[in-house]
XYZ file of C-alpha atoms in Angstrom:
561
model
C 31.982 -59.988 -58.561
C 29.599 -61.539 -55.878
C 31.287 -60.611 -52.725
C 31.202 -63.940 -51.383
C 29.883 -67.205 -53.572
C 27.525 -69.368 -52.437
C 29.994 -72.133 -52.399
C 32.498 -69.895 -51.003
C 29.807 -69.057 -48.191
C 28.866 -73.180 -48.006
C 32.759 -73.880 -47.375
C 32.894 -71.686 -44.196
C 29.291 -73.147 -42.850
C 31.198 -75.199 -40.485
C 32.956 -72.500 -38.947
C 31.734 -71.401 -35.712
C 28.931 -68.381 -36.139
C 30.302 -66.038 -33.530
C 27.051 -63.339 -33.427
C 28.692 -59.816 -32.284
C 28.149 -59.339 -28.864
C 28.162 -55.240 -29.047
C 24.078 -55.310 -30.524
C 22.723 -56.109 -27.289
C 25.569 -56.726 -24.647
C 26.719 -54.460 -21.928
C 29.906 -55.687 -20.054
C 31.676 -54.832 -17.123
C 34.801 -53.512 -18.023
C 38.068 -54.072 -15.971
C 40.238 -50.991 -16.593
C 43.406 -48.959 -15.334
C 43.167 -45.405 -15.044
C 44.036 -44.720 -19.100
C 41.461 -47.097 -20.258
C 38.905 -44.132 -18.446
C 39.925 -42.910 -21.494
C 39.761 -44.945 -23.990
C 37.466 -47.464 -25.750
C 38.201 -51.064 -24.328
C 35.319 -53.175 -25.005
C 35.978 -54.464 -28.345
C 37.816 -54.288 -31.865
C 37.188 -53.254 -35.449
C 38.822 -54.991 -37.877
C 39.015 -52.551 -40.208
C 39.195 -48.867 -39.621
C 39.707 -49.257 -36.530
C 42.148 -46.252 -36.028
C 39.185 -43.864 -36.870
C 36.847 -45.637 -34.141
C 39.323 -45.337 -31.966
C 40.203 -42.052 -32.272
C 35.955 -41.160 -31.981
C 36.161 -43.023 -28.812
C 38.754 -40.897 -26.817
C 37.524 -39.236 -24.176
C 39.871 -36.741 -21.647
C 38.442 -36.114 -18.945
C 38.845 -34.830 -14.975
C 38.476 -37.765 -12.902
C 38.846 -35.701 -9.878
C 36.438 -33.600 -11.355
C 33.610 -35.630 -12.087
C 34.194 -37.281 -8.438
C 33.181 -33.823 -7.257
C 30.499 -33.382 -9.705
C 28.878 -37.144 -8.721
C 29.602 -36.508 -4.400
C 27.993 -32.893 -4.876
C 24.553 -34.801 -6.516
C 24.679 -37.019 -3.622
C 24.994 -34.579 -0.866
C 28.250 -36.262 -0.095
C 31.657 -35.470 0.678
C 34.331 -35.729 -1.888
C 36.293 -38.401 0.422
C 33.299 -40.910 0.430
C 34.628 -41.993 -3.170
C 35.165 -45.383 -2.429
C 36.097 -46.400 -6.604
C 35.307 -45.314 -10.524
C 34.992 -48.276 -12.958
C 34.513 -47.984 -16.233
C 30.950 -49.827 -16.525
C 29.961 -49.634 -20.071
C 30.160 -47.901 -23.734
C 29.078 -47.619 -26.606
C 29.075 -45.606 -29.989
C 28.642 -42.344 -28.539
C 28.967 -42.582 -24.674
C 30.858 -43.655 -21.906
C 29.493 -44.540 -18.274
C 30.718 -44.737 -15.162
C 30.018 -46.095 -11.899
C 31.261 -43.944 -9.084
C 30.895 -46.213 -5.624
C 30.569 -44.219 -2.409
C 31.426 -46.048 0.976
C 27.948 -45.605 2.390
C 27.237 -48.751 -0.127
C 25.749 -45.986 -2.773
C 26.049 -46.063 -6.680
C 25.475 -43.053 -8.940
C 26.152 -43.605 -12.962
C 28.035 -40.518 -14.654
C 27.352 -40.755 -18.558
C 29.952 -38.623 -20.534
C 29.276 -38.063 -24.645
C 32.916 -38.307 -26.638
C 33.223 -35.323 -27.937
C 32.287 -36.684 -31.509
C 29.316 -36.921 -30.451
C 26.764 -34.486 -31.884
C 24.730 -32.228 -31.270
C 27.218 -30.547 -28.841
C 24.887 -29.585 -25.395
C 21.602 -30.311 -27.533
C 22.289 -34.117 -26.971
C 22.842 -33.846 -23.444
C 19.831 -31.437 -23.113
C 17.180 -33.226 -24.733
C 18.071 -36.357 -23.340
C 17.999 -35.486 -19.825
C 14.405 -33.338 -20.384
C 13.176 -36.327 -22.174
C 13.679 -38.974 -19.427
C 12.285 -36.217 -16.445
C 9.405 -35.718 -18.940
C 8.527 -39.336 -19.750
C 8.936 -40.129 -16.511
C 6.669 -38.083 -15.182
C 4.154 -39.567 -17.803
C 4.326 -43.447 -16.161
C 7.730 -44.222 -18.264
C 10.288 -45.951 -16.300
C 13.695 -44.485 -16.784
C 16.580 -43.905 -14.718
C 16.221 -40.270 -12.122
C 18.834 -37.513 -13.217
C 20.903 -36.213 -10.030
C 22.412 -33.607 -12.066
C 24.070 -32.358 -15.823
C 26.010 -29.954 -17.420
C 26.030 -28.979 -21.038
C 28.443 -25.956 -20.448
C 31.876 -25.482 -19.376
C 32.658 -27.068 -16.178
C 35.549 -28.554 -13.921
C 34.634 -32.166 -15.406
C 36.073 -31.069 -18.833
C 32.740 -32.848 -20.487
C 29.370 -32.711 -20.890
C 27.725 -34.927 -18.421
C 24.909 -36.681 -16.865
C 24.539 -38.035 -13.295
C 22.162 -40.830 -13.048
C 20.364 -43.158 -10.189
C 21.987 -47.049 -10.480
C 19.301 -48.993 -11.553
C 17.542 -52.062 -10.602
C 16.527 -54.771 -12.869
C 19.524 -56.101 -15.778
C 19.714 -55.562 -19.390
C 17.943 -58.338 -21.483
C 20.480 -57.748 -23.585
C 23.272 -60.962 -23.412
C 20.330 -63.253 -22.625
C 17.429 -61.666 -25.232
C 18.737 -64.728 -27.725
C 18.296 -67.533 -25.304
C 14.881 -66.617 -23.628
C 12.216 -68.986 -23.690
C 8.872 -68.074 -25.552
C 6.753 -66.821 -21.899
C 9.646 -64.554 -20.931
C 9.791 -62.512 -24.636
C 6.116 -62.697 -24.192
C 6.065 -60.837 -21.046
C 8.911 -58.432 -22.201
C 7.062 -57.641 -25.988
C 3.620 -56.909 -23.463
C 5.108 -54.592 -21.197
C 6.840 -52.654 -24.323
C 3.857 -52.303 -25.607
C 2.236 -51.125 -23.114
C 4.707 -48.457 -22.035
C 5.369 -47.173 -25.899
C 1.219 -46.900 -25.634
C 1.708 -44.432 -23.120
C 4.661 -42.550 -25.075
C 1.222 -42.501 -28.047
C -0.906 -41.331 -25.591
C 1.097 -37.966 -24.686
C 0.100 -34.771 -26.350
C 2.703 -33.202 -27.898
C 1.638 -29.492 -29.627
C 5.146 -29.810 -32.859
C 7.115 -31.967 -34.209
C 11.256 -31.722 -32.594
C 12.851 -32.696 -29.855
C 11.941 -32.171 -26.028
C 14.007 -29.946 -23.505
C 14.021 -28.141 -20.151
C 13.054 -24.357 -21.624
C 16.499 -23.374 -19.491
C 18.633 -25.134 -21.590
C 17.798 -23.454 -24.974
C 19.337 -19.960 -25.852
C 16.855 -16.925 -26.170
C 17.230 -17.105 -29.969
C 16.292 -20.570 -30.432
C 12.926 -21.285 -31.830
C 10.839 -23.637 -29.271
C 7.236 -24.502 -28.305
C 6.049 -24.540 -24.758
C 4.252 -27.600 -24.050
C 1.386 -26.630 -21.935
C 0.622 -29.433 -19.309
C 4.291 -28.700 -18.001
C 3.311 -25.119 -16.802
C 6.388 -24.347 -19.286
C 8.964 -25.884 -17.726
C 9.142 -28.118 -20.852
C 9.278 -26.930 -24.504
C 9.992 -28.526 -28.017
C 12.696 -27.664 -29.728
C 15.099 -28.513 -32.648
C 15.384 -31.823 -33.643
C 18.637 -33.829 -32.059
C 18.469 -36.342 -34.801
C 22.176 -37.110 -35.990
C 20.931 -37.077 -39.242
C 20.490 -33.115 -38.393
C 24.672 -32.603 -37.606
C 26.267 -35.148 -39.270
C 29.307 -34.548 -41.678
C 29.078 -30.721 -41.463
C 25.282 -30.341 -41.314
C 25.744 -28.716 -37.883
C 27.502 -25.687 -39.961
C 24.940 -24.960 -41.689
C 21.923 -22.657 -41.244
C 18.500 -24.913 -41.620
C 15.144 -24.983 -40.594
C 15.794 -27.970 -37.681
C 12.204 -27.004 -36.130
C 10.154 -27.420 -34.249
C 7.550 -27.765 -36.655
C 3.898 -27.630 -36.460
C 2.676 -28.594 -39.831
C 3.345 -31.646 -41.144
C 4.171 -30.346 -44.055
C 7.012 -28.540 -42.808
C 8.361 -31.808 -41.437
C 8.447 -33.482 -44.860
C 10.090 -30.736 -46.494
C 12.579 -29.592 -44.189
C 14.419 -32.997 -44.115
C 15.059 -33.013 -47.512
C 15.760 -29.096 -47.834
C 18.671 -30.085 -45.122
C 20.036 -32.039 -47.830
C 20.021 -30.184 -50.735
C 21.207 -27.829 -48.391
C 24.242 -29.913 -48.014
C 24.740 -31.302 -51.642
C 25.154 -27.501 -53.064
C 27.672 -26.382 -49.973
C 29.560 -30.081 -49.671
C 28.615 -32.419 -52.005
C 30.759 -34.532 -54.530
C 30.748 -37.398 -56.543
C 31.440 -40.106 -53.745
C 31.389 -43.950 -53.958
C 28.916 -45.610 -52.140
C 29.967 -45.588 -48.258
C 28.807 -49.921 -48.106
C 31.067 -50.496 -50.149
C 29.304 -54.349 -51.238
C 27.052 -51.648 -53.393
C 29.843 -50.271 -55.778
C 30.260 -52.923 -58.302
C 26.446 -52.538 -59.318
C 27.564 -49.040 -60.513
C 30.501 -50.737 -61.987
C 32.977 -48.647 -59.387
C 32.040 -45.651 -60.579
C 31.733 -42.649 -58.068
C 28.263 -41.291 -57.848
C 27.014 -37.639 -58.452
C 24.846 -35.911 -55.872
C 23.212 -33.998 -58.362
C 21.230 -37.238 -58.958
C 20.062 -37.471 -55.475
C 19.328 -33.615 -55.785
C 16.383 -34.200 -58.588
C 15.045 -37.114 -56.197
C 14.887 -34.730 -53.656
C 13.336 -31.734 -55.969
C 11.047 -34.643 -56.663
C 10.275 -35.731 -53.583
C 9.519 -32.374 -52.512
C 6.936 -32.207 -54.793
C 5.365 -35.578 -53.718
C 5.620 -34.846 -50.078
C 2.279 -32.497 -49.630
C 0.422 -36.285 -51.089
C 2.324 -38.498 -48.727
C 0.255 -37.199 -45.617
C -2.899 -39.257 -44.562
C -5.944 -38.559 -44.640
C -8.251 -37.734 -41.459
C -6.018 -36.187 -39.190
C -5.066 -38.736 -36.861
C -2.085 -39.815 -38.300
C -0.843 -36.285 -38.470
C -0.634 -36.372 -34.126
C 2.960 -36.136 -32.997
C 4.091 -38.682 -31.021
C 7.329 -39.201 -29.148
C 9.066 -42.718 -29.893
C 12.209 -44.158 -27.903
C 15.369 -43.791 -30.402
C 16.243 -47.414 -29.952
C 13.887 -49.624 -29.073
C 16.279 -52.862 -28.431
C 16.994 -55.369 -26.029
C 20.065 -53.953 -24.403
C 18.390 -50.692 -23.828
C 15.878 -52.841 -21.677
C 16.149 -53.616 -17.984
C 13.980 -55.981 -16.736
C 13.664 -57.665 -12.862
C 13.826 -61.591 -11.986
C 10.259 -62.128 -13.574
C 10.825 -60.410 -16.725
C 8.989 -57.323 -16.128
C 10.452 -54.430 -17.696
C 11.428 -51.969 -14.700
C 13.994 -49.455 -17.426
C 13.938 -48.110 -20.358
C 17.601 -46.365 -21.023
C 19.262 -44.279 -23.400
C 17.057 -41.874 -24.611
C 19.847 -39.724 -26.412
C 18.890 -38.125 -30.181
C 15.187 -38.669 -29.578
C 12.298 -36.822 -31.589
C 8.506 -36.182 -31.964
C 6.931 -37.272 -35.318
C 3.976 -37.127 -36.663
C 2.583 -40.484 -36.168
C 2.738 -41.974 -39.744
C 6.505 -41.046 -39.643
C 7.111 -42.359 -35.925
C 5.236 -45.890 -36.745
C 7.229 -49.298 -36.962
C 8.085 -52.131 -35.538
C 11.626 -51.523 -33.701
C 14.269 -52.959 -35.722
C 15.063 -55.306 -33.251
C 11.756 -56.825 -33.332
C 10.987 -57.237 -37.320
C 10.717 -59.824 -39.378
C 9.718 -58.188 -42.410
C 11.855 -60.732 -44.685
C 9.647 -63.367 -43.875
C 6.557 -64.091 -45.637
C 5.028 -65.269 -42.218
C 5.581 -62.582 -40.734
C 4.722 -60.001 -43.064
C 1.267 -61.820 -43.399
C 0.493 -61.139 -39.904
C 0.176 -65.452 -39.409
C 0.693 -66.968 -36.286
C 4.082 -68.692 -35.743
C 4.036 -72.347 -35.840
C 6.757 -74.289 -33.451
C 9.188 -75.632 -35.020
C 8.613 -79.696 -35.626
C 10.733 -82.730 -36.306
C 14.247 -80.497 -34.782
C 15.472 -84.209 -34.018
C 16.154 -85.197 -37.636
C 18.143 -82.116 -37.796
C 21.575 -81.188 -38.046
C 23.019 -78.723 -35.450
C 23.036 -75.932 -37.978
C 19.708 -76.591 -39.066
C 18.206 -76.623 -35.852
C 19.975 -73.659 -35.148
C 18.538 -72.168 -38.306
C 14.838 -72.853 -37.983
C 14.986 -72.039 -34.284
C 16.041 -68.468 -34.974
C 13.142 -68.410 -37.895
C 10.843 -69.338 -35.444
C 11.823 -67.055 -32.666
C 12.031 -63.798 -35.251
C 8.312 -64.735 -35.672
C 7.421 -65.222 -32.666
C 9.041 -61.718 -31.580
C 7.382 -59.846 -35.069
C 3.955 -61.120 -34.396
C 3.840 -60.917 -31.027
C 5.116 -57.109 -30.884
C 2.434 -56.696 -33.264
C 0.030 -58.782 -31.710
C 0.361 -56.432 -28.533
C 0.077 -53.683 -30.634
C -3.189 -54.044 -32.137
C -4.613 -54.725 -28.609
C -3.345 -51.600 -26.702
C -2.075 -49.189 -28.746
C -4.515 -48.801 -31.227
C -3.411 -45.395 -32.459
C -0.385 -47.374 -33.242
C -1.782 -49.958 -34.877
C -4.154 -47.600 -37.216
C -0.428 -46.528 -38.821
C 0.601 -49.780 -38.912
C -2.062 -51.426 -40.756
C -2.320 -48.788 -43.334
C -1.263 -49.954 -46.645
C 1.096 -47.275 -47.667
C 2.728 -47.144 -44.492
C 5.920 -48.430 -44.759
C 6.035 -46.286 -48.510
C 4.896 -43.111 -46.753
C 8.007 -44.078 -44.155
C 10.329 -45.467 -46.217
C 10.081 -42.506 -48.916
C 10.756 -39.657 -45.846
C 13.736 -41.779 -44.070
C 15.690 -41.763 -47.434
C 14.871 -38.273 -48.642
C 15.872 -37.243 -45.164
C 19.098 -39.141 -44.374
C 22.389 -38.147 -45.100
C 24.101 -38.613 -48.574
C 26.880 -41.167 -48.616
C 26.724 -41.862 -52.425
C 23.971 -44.435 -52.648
C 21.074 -42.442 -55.040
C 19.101 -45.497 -55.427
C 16.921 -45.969 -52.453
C 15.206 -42.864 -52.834
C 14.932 -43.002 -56.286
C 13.289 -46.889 -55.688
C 11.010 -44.830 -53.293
C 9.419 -42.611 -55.800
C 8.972 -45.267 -58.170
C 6.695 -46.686 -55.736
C 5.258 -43.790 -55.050
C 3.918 -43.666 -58.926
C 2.945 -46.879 -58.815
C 0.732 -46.912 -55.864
C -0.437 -43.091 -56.522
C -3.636 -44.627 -56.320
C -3.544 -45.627 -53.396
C -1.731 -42.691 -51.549
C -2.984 -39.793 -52.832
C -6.265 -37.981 -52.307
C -8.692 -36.522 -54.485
C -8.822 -33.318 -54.721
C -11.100 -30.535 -53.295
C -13.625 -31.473 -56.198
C -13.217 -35.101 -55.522
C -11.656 -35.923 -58.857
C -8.256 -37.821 -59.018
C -4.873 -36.312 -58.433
C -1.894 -36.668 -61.341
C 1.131 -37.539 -60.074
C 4.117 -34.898 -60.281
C 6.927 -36.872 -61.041
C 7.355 -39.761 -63.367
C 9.943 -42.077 -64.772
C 9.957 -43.816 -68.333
C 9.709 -47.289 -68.074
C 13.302 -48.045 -68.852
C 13.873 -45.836 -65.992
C 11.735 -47.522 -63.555
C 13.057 -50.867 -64.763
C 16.609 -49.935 -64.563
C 15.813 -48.800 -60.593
C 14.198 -51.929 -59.694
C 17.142 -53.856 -61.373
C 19.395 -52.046 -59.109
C 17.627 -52.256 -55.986
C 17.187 -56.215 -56.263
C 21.364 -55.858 -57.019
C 21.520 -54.111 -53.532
C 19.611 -56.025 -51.474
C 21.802 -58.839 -52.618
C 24.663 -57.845 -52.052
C 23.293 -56.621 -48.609
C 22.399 -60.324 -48.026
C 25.627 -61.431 -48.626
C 27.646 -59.188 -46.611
C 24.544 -60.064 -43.307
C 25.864 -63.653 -44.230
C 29.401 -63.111 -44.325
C 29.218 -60.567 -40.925
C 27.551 -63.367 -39.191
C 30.504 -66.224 -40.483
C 32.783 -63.774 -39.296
C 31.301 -62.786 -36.117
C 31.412 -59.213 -36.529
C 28.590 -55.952 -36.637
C 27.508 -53.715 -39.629
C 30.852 -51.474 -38.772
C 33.570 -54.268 -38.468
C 32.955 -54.243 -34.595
C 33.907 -58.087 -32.789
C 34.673 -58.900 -29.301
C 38.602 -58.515 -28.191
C 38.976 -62.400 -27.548
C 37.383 -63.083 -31.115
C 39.294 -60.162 -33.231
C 42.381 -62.296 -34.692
C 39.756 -65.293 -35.782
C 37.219 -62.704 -37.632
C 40.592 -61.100 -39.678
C 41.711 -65.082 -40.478
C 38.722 -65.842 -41.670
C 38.393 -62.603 -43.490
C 41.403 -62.960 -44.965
C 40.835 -66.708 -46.220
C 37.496 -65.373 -47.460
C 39.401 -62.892 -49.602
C 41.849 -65.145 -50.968
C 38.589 -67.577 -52.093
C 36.483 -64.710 -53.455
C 39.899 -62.919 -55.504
C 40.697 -66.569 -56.804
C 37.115 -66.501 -58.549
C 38.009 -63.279 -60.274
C 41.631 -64.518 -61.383
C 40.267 -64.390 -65.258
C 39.175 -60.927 -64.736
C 42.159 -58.631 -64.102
C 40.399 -55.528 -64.072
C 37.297 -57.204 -62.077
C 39.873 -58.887 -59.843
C 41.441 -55.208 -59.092
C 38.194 -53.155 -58.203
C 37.403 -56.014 -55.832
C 40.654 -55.777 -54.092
C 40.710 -51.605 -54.023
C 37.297 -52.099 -52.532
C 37.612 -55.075 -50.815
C 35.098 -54.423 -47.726
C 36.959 -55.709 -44.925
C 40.244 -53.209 -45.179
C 40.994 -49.609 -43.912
C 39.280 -47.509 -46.553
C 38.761 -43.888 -46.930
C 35.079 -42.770 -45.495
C 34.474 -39.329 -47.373
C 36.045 -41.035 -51.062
């Protein structure tokens, strides 16, 4: 069954759209000393337990008031308070006030998240190193990423100035997202413009153990080095137990290969047949739990596709260091909308630069025809003959275009090594292809294999001649029942993707079930009432009717079934 009909979605249009605050927002949090501890700033409505339990954080409050006072130069006793200022899905920070009128921001990783001390270390050599390259990001006072009288890793951070775009980035008028999409530009130009010798992740050379494989990076006399990637993809679901080639990496080669190798790695120590972990995907495979060993020949065949998916010429081929999470809460900004911060630089990595391209998530628009065109928006006209949800409708059109062609608008003009990625044909196929081979398995074999049926049918187009300048043959095929079967599959996805967006929206909820405290009873009502509409349609299908109610995408479910 459809998860949600489209009169079942028409019969809740005139319910409030509550968009989840948690993408962009940061709030100040009011707290008593246990909620130090534990996540307060919103809800799941399903699974929440598990989040929760992620989330907790023990800590020595004394401690870290030590830790913060002894970065300032301070004494202990010129604490004046400790607020809990913000979180998120893998950090807590807090404000630590001194009575001098001084701030310092302590940011402590639940111990979820992964990798343990890598995280920490990267992200701390990253900002210094950026920094020191023209990239404005908050100044580290101090760290640890051993054992130490906090009880947690840490980082001690400069209060900055400027606010997060975040809670306002939807209501900004068109010069002030101009001015904000210019200076991104021009700072991630300068991220392009950084020589980088592999492929990895940046740290202080301190912080890695004698036995870890790193490169020096010459300009920094040595104090800085690439290392192993810090990727979650790397260490998540028991991929930090295993033994893997996590780089660096100075061939390109070795990037493509490794990713996937990680993964069939995985499959033949963990995997098993698993439903898909979105669980709107399962009724295309008719409930049915999926076998890795499928996603293991797409990766055996990806592998041998991967040597073809590398440009030509060279440039491409130049790592480049991206920010993780290019979005607007991770952007600070002063009274005039210039950017003045760029935060959170946790899990970042250096790509070649046909893997690092793209528009930032937050910015694309690729749905649109307009926007994938590259055509200048057009203002909305006639809003007056409108309805309220209407208006609101083409508004938001209009400003995702404005925000897709502008970021790319900006692009072209100053970062053109950027731009040369971008406007290559098989970019997003080159991409695309490497992100699934590389991610982790949660049941879902059909992306990838979508992937390599591009691949085949644009071998023209992507791969090289050979030495002798005569055409290549592709490796890897599929029978055209195959290849029809895929695309039938990956058209079923994608709608069933676009129903759940529609339904997360109606409810007022993120991708993980996350909604504000205030709005978590109204998201479960209307959940519920959504349930009861989309069962009802099913009532002439028991066994239909059943798998939609076992897998019903709104309860507590099982995450590794």
């Amino acid at each position: 069954m459809r998860l949600c009909s489209k009169s079942t979605l028409s019969s809740f249009c005139g319910l409030s759209k509550t968009r989840a605050s948690r993408r962009f927002g940061i709030r100040n949090i009011m707290t008593g000393r246990q909620d130090l501890f534990e996540y307060t700033l919103g809800r799941w409505i399903y699974n929440e337990k598990l989040r929760l339990e992620e989330r907790q954080l023990y800590f020595s409050v004394e401690g870290l008031k030590k830790a913060a006072t002894r970065a300032l130069n301070q004494p202990e006793s010129n604490v004046q308070s400790l607020r809990k200022l913000a979180e998120g899905g893998f950090n807590r920070i807090f404000e630590l006030s001194m009575k001098d009128g001084t701030s310092i921001l302590a940011r402590l990783p639940y111990p979820s998240t992964l990798p343990r001390r890598l995280a920490v270390a990267s992200e701390v050599a990253t900002m210094d190193f950026v920094r020191a390259h023209g990239i404005p990001t908050p100044r580290v006072l101090g760290y640890a990423v051993d054992e130490n009288h906090v009880g947690s890793e840490y980082i001690l951070m400069e209060k900055l100035t400027g606010r997060p775009i975040g809670d306002s980035w939807f209501e900004l008028s068109e010069q002030q997202r101009h001015q904000v999409l210019h200076d991104i530009v021009q700072l991630e130009s300068k991220l392009f413009n950084m020589r980088l010798p592999p492929s990895g992740s940046i740290y202080y050379t301190h912080d890695l153990d004698s036995d870890t494989a790193r490169v020096r990076i010459p300009e920094a006399g040595g104090q800085f080095c690439v290392g192993p990637y810090t990727g979650l993809r790397w260490w998540y679901g028991k991929r930090s137990e295993l033994k893997l080639d996590r780089g660096p990496h100075m061939n390109t080669l070795r990037v493509l290969h490794a990713s996937a190798e990680k993964e069939l790695a995985w499959i033949d120590k963990h995997g098993k047949p698993r439903y898909p972990f979105h669980r709107q995907h399962r009724e295309a495979f008719q409930y049915v739990k999926q076998d890795p060993k499928v996603h293991a020949q797409s990766l055996e065949a990806y592998l041998r596709v991967a040597p073809y998916l590398i440009p030509e010429g060279g440039e491409l081929e130049v790592p480049v260091l991206r920010h993780p999470d290019v979005q607007p809460n991770n952007i600070f900004v002063s009274e005039d909308f210039r950017v003045t911060s760029m935060i959170d630089w946790q899990h970042a990595i250096v790509l070649p630069t046909f893997l690092a391209a793209g528009i930032p998530t937050s910015f694309q628009n690729y749905g649109d025809p307009e926007s994938r065109s590259f055509t200048p928006p057009q203002p909305p006209a006639h809003l007056d003959s409108l309805d309220e949800v209407e208006r609101t409708q083409v508004i938001e059109a209009y400003r995702r275009r404005h925000v897709h062609f502008f970021y790319l608008g900006f692009t072209q003009r100053f970062n053109k090594r950027h731009w040369s990625a971008l406007e290559d044909e098989m970019d997003i196929i080159r991409r695309r292809t490497f992100d699934h081979a590389s991610e982790p398995w949660e049941g879902l074999n059909t992306p990838l294999q979508y992937d390599l049926v591009q691949v085949i049918e644009n071998w023209g187009k992507i791969a090289h001649p050979d030495h002798d300048g005569h055409a290549t043959t592709c490796p890897v095929s599929f029978t055209p029942e195959e290849a029809q079967r895929i695309d039938a599959l990956d058209d079923l996805h994608g709608d069933a993707d676009g129903d759940m967006e529609a339904i997360n929206d109606l409810l007022g909820i993120g991708p993980d079930g996350w909604t504000s405290n205030e709005h978590i009873q109204t998201a479960k009502k209307k959940a519920s009432e959504i349930q009861e509409q989309a069962l009802a349609s099913a009532d002439d299908d028991p066994w239909l009717r059943e798998m939609s109610e076992r897998h019903w995408p709104f309860d507590d479910f099982d995450e590794d079934e």
